[in-house]
CSV table of C-alpha atoms in Angstrom, one decimal:
chain,number,residue,atom,x,y,z
A,27,GLY,CA,121.9,144.8,84.7
A,28,GLU,CA,122.7,141.2,83.9
A,29,ASN,CA,119.9,138.7,83.1
A,30,VAL,CA,120.5,134.9,83.2
A,31,GLU,CA,118.0,132.5,81.7
A,32,GLN,CA,118.3,128.8,82.5
A,33,HIS,CA,116.6,125.8,80.7
A,34,PRO,CA,115.0,123.4,81.3
A,35,SER,CA,113.5,124.0,84.7
A,36,THR,CA,113.1,120.3,85.2
A,37,LEU,CA,114.9,117.4,83.6
A,38,SER,CA,114.4,113.7,84.1
A,39,VAL,CA,116.8,111.2,82.7
A,40,GLN,CA,117.5,107.5,83.1
A,41,GLU,CA,120.6,106.5,85.1
A,42,GLY,CA,123.6,106.3,82.7
A,43,ASP,CA,122.2,108.8,80.3
A,44,SER,CA,123.6,112.3,79.7
A,45,ALA,CA,122.1,115.5,81.0
A,46,VAL,CA,122.5,118.9,79.5
A,47,ILE,CA,121.5,122.2,81.1
A,48,LYS,CA,121.7,125.5,79.1
A,49,CYS,CA,122.0,129.1,80.2
A,50,THR,CA,122.1,132.4,78.3
A,51,TYR,CA,123.3,135.7,79.7
A,52,SER,CA,122.8,139.3,78.5
A,53,ASP,CA,125.8,141.3,79.6
A,54,SER,CA,128.9,140.9,77.4
A,55,ALA,CA,131.0,142.2,80.3
A,56,SER,CA,130.3,138.9,82.3
A,57,ASN,CA,133.5,136.9,82.4
A,58,TYR,CA,132.9,134.2,85.0
A,59,PHE,CA,130.4,131.4,84.8
A,60,PRO,CA,130.1,129.0,87.8
A,61,TRP,CA,127.7,126.1,88.2
A,62,TYR,CA,126.3,125.1,91.6
A,63,LYS,CA,124.5,121.9,92.8
A,64,GLN,CA,122.0,122.2,95.6
A,65,GLU,CA,120.7,119.2,97.4
A,66,LEU,CA,117.8,119.2,99.7
A,67,GLY,CA,118.5,121.0,103.0
A,68,LYS,CA,121.9,122.3,101.9
A,69,GLY,CA,123.4,125.4,100.4
A,70,PRO,CA,124.6,125.6,96.8
A,71,GLN,CA,127.9,123.7,96.2
A,72,LEU,CA,130.2,124.8,93.4
A,73,ILE,CA,130.8,121.9,91.0
A,74,ILE,CA,132.6,123.5,88.1
A,75,ASP,CA,133.3,127.0,86.8
A,76,ILE,CA,134.7,128.6,83.6
A,77,ARG,CA,136.2,132.0,82.8
A,78,SER,CA,135.7,133.8,79.5
A,79,ASN,CA,139.2,133.1,78.2
A,80,VAL,CA,138.4,129.3,78.0
A,81,GLY,CA,135.8,127.6,75.8
A,82,GLU,CA,135.5,124.3,77.6
A,83,LYS,CA,136.4,122.7,80.9
A,84,LYS,CA,136.0,119.1,82.1
A,85,ASP,CA,136.1,117.5,85.5
A,86,GLN,CA,135.5,113.7,85.3
A,87,ARG,CA,131.8,113.3,84.4
A,88,ILE,CA,131.1,117.0,84.3
A,89,ALA,CA,131.9,119.5,81.6
A,90,VAL,CA,131.0,123.1,80.9
A,91,THR,CA,131.1,124.8,77.5
A,92,LEU,CA,131.1,128.6,76.8
A,93,ASN,CA,130.1,130.4,73.6
A,94,LYS,CA,130.9,134.1,74.2
A,95,THR,CA,129.7,135.2,70.9
A,96,ALA,CA,126.3,133.7,71.4
A,97,LYS,CA,126.3,134.5,75.2
A,98,HIS,CA,125.4,131.0,76.3
A,99,PHE,CA,127.0,128.3,78.3
A,100,SER,CA,126.1,124.7,79.1
A,101,LEU,CA,126.6,122.1,81.7
A,102,HIS,CA,127.0,118.5,80.6
A,103,ILE,CA,126.8,115.5,82.9
A,104,THR,CA,127.6,112.1,81.5
A,105,GLU,CA,126.8,108.7,82.9
A,106,THR,CA,124.3,110.2,85.3
A,107,GLN,CA,123.9,108.5,88.7
A,108,PRO,CA,121.0,108.8,91.2
A,109,GLU,CA,123.2,110.9,93.4
A,110,ASP,CA,123.4,113.5,90.7
A,111,SER,CA,119.7,114.3,91.4
A,112,ALA,CA,119.5,117.9,92.7
A,113,VAL,CA,118.8,121.4,91.7
A,114,TYR,CA,121.5,122.9,89.5
A,115,PHE,CA,122.1,126.7,89.1
A,116,CYS,CA,124.2,128.6,86.6
A,117,ALA,CA,125.4,132.1,87.3
A,118,ALA,CA,127.3,134.9,85.5
A,119,GLY,CA,129.7,137.2,87.2
A,120,ASP,CA,131.7,140.3,86.2
A,121,ALA,CA,134.7,142.2,87.4
A,122,GLY,CA,132.5,143.9,90.0
A,123,ASN,CA,132.1,140.5,91.6
A,124,MET,CA,128.3,140.4,91.3
A,125,LEU,CA,126.9,137.0,90.5
A,126,THR,CA,123.5,136.8,88.8
A,127,PHE,CA,121.9,133.4,89.0
A,128,GLY,CA,119.6,131.5,86.7
A,129,GLY,CA,116.3,130.1,87.9
A,130,GLY,CA,117.6,126.6,88.5
A,131,THR,CA,117.1,123.1,86.9
A,132,ARG,CA,115.7,120.2,89.0
A,133,LEU,CA,117.5,117.1,87.7
A,134,MET,CA,116.0,113.7,88.5
A,135,VAL,CA,118.0,110.6,87.6
A,136,LYS,CA,115.8,107.5,87.6
A,137,PRO,CA,117.5,104.3,88.6
B,17,GLU,CA,131.4,121.1,104.4
B,18,THR,CA,132.4,124.3,102.6
B,19,GLY,CA,133.9,126.1,105.6
B,20,VAL,CA,130.9,128.5,105.9
B,21,THR,CA,128.6,127.9,108.8
B,22,GLN,CA,125.2,129.5,109.6
B,23,THR,CA,123.0,129.6,112.7
B,24,PRO,CA,120.3,128.9,113.4
B,25,ARG,CA,119.4,126.4,110.6
B,26,HIS,CA,115.7,127.0,111.2
B,27,LEU,CA,113.9,130.0,112.6
B,28,VAL,CA,110.2,130.8,113.1
B,29,MET,CA,109.3,134.3,114.1
B,30,GLY,CA,106.3,136.5,114.4
B,31,MET,CA,106.0,139.8,112.5
B,32,THR,CA,106.8,141.9,115.7
B,33,ASN,CA,109.9,139.9,116.7
B,34,LYS,CA,113.5,140.8,116.4
B,35,LYS,CA,116.0,138.1,115.6
B,36,SER,CA,119.5,137.7,114.1
B,37,LEU,CA,121.0,135.3,111.7
B,38,LYS,CA,124.7,134.5,112.0
B,39,CYS,CA,127.3,133.4,109.5
B,40,GLU,CA,130.9,132.5,110.1
B,41,GLN,CA,133.5,131.6,107.5
B,42,HIS,CA,136.6,129.6,108.3
B,43,LEU,CA,138.3,130.0,104.9
B,44,GLY,CA,140.3,133.2,105.4
B,45,HIS,CA,138.2,135.1,102.9
B,46,ASN,CA,137.8,138.8,102.8
B,47,ALA,CA,134.3,139.2,101.2
B,48,MET,CA,131.0,138.0,102.5
B,49,TYR,CA,127.5,138.0,101.1
B,50,TRP,CA,123.8,137.5,102.0
B,51,TYR,CA,121.4,136.0,99.5
B,52,LYS,CA,117.7,135.3,99.7
B,53,GLN,CA,116.3,132.1,98.1
B,54,SER,CA,112.6,131.9,97.6
B,55,ALA,CA,110.6,129.1,96.1
B,56,LYS,CA,109.6,131.0,93.0
B,57,LYS,CA,112.6,133.2,92.4
B,58,PRO,CA,116.3,132.8,91.5
B,59,LEU,CA,118.9,133.5,94.2
B,60,GLU,CA,118.8,137.2,95.0
B,61,LEU,CA,121.8,139.0,96.2
B,62,MET,CA,121.0,141.2,99.3
B,63,PHE,CA,124.3,142.6,100.6
B,64,VAL,CA,128.0,142.4,99.9
B,65,TYR,CA,130.9,143.2,102.3
B,66,ASN,CA,134.5,143.6,101.2
B,67,PHE,CA,137.0,143.9,104.0
B,68,LYS,CA,134.2,144.5,106.4
B,69,GLU,CA,132.9,147.5,104.4
B,70,GLN,CA,129.4,147.2,102.8
B,71,THR,CA,129.8,147.6,99.0
B,72,GLU,CA,126.4,146.5,97.8
B,73,ASN,CA,122.9,146.9,99.1
B,74,ASN,CA,120.6,145.5,96.5
B,75,SER,CA,117.6,147.7,97.3
B,76,VAL,CA,116.8,145.6,100.4
B,77,PRO,CA,114.1,146.9,102.8
B,78,SER,CA,115.4,148.5,106.0
B,79,ARG,CA,113.7,145.7,108.1
B,80,PHE,CA,116.9,143.7,107.1
B,81,SER,CA,120.0,145.2,108.7
B,82,PRO,CA,123.4,143.6,108.1
B,83,GLU,CA,126.4,143.8,110.3
B,84,CYS,CA,130.0,142.7,109.6
B,85,PRO,CA,132.2,143.1,112.7
B,86,ASN,CA,135.2,141.4,111.0
B,87,SER,CA,136.0,139.5,107.8
B,88,SER,CA,135.0,136.2,109.4
B,89,HIS,CA,131.6,137.0,110.7
B,90,LEU,CA,128.4,138.4,109.2
B,91,PHE,CA,125.0,139.0,110.8
B,92,LEU,CA,121.6,139.8,109.4
B,93,HIS,CA,119.4,141.5,111.9
B,94,LEU,CA,115.7,141.1,111.3
B,95,HIS,CA,112.8,143.2,112.7
B,96,THR,CA,109.1,143.6,111.8
B,97,LEU,CA,109.3,141.2,109.0
B,98,GLN,CA,106.4,140.2,106.7
B,99,PRO,CA,105.2,136.7,105.8
B,100,GLU,CA,106.6,137.2,102.2
B,101,ASP,CA,110.1,137.4,103.8
B,102,SER,CA,109.9,133.7,104.5
B,103,ALA,CA,112.7,132.1,102.6
B,104,LEU,CA,116.1,130.4,102.8
B,105,TYR,CA,118.7,133.0,103.7
B,106,LEU,CA,122.2,132.0,102.4
B,107,CYS,CA,125.5,133.4,103.4
B,108,ALA,CA,128.6,133.1,101.1
B,109,SER,CA,132.2,134.1,101.2
B,110,SER,CA,135.0,134.6,98.7
B,111,GLN,CA,138.6,135.8,98.4
B,112,ARG,CA,138.5,139.1,96.7
B,113,LEU,CA,141.6,139.4,94.4
B,114,ALA,CA,142.1,142.6,92.5
B,115,GLY,CA,142.3,142.3,88.8
B,116,VAL,CA,141.0,138.7,88.6
B,117,GLY,CA,137.4,139.3,87.9
B,118,ALA,CA,134.6,137.7,89.7
B,119,ASP,CA,135.5,135.4,92.7
B,120,THR,CA,134.4,131.9,93.4
B,121,GLN,CA,131.8,132.1,96.1
B,122,TYR,CA,131.3,129.4,98.7
B,123,PHE,CA,127.9,129.0,100.4
B,124,GLY,CA,126.8,128.0,103.8
B,125,PRO,CA,123.8,125.7,104.4
B,126,GLY,CA,121.3,128.5,104.9
B,127,THR,CA,118.8,129.5,107.5
B,128,ARG,CA,115.2,128.5,106.7
B,129,LEU,CA,113.1,131.5,108.0
B,130,THR,CA,109.4,131.3,108.5
B,131,VAL,CA,107.5,134.5,109.3
B,132,LEU,CA,104.1,134.0,110.8
């Protein structure tokens, strides 16, 4: 089955700096890579996703890159703000609609 | 709000109790999911329902029993649970489209379950 590794497990940055979270996956059949943000007491919220026919996608301060050959994808947050503090999860999905999640990254943005 | 609601938000139960978790989606989706989120493990898929039919049971113990009476509602019936079953139980829904690949899943806020 699919295995998704996520690094780092914790990340602390100063407000205004950039944050990068990286994930690797094992199954070359995976073709869908969403990123979720989970705040305390809430369920995961989709923030951006990318499909395997695209190498990069941006949405304001958030971007995701995908390297299919190396089987890794990354989340980039620029100009971080305190409200970006949360746990971020990557996932990999296939045509069977199963999502396999990474272990999560706790991002702390210090004012 | 994502359009997926879960009740109750918090539940404390003894090992001999029977309780049920409820999920409702207001998005018109045709697939629903139960996930377990523990402190030390990644999100674990438990069950998948497509068009009210169970299509995935991820080796979940029989003390967890799902029910999907229609494509908008999903239940998780609990009985004789163990303390290690304490976790956040998340419901999600998606619109299953043939030939598109994996769908975007939208999560509810979860039920925080504590088993004493």
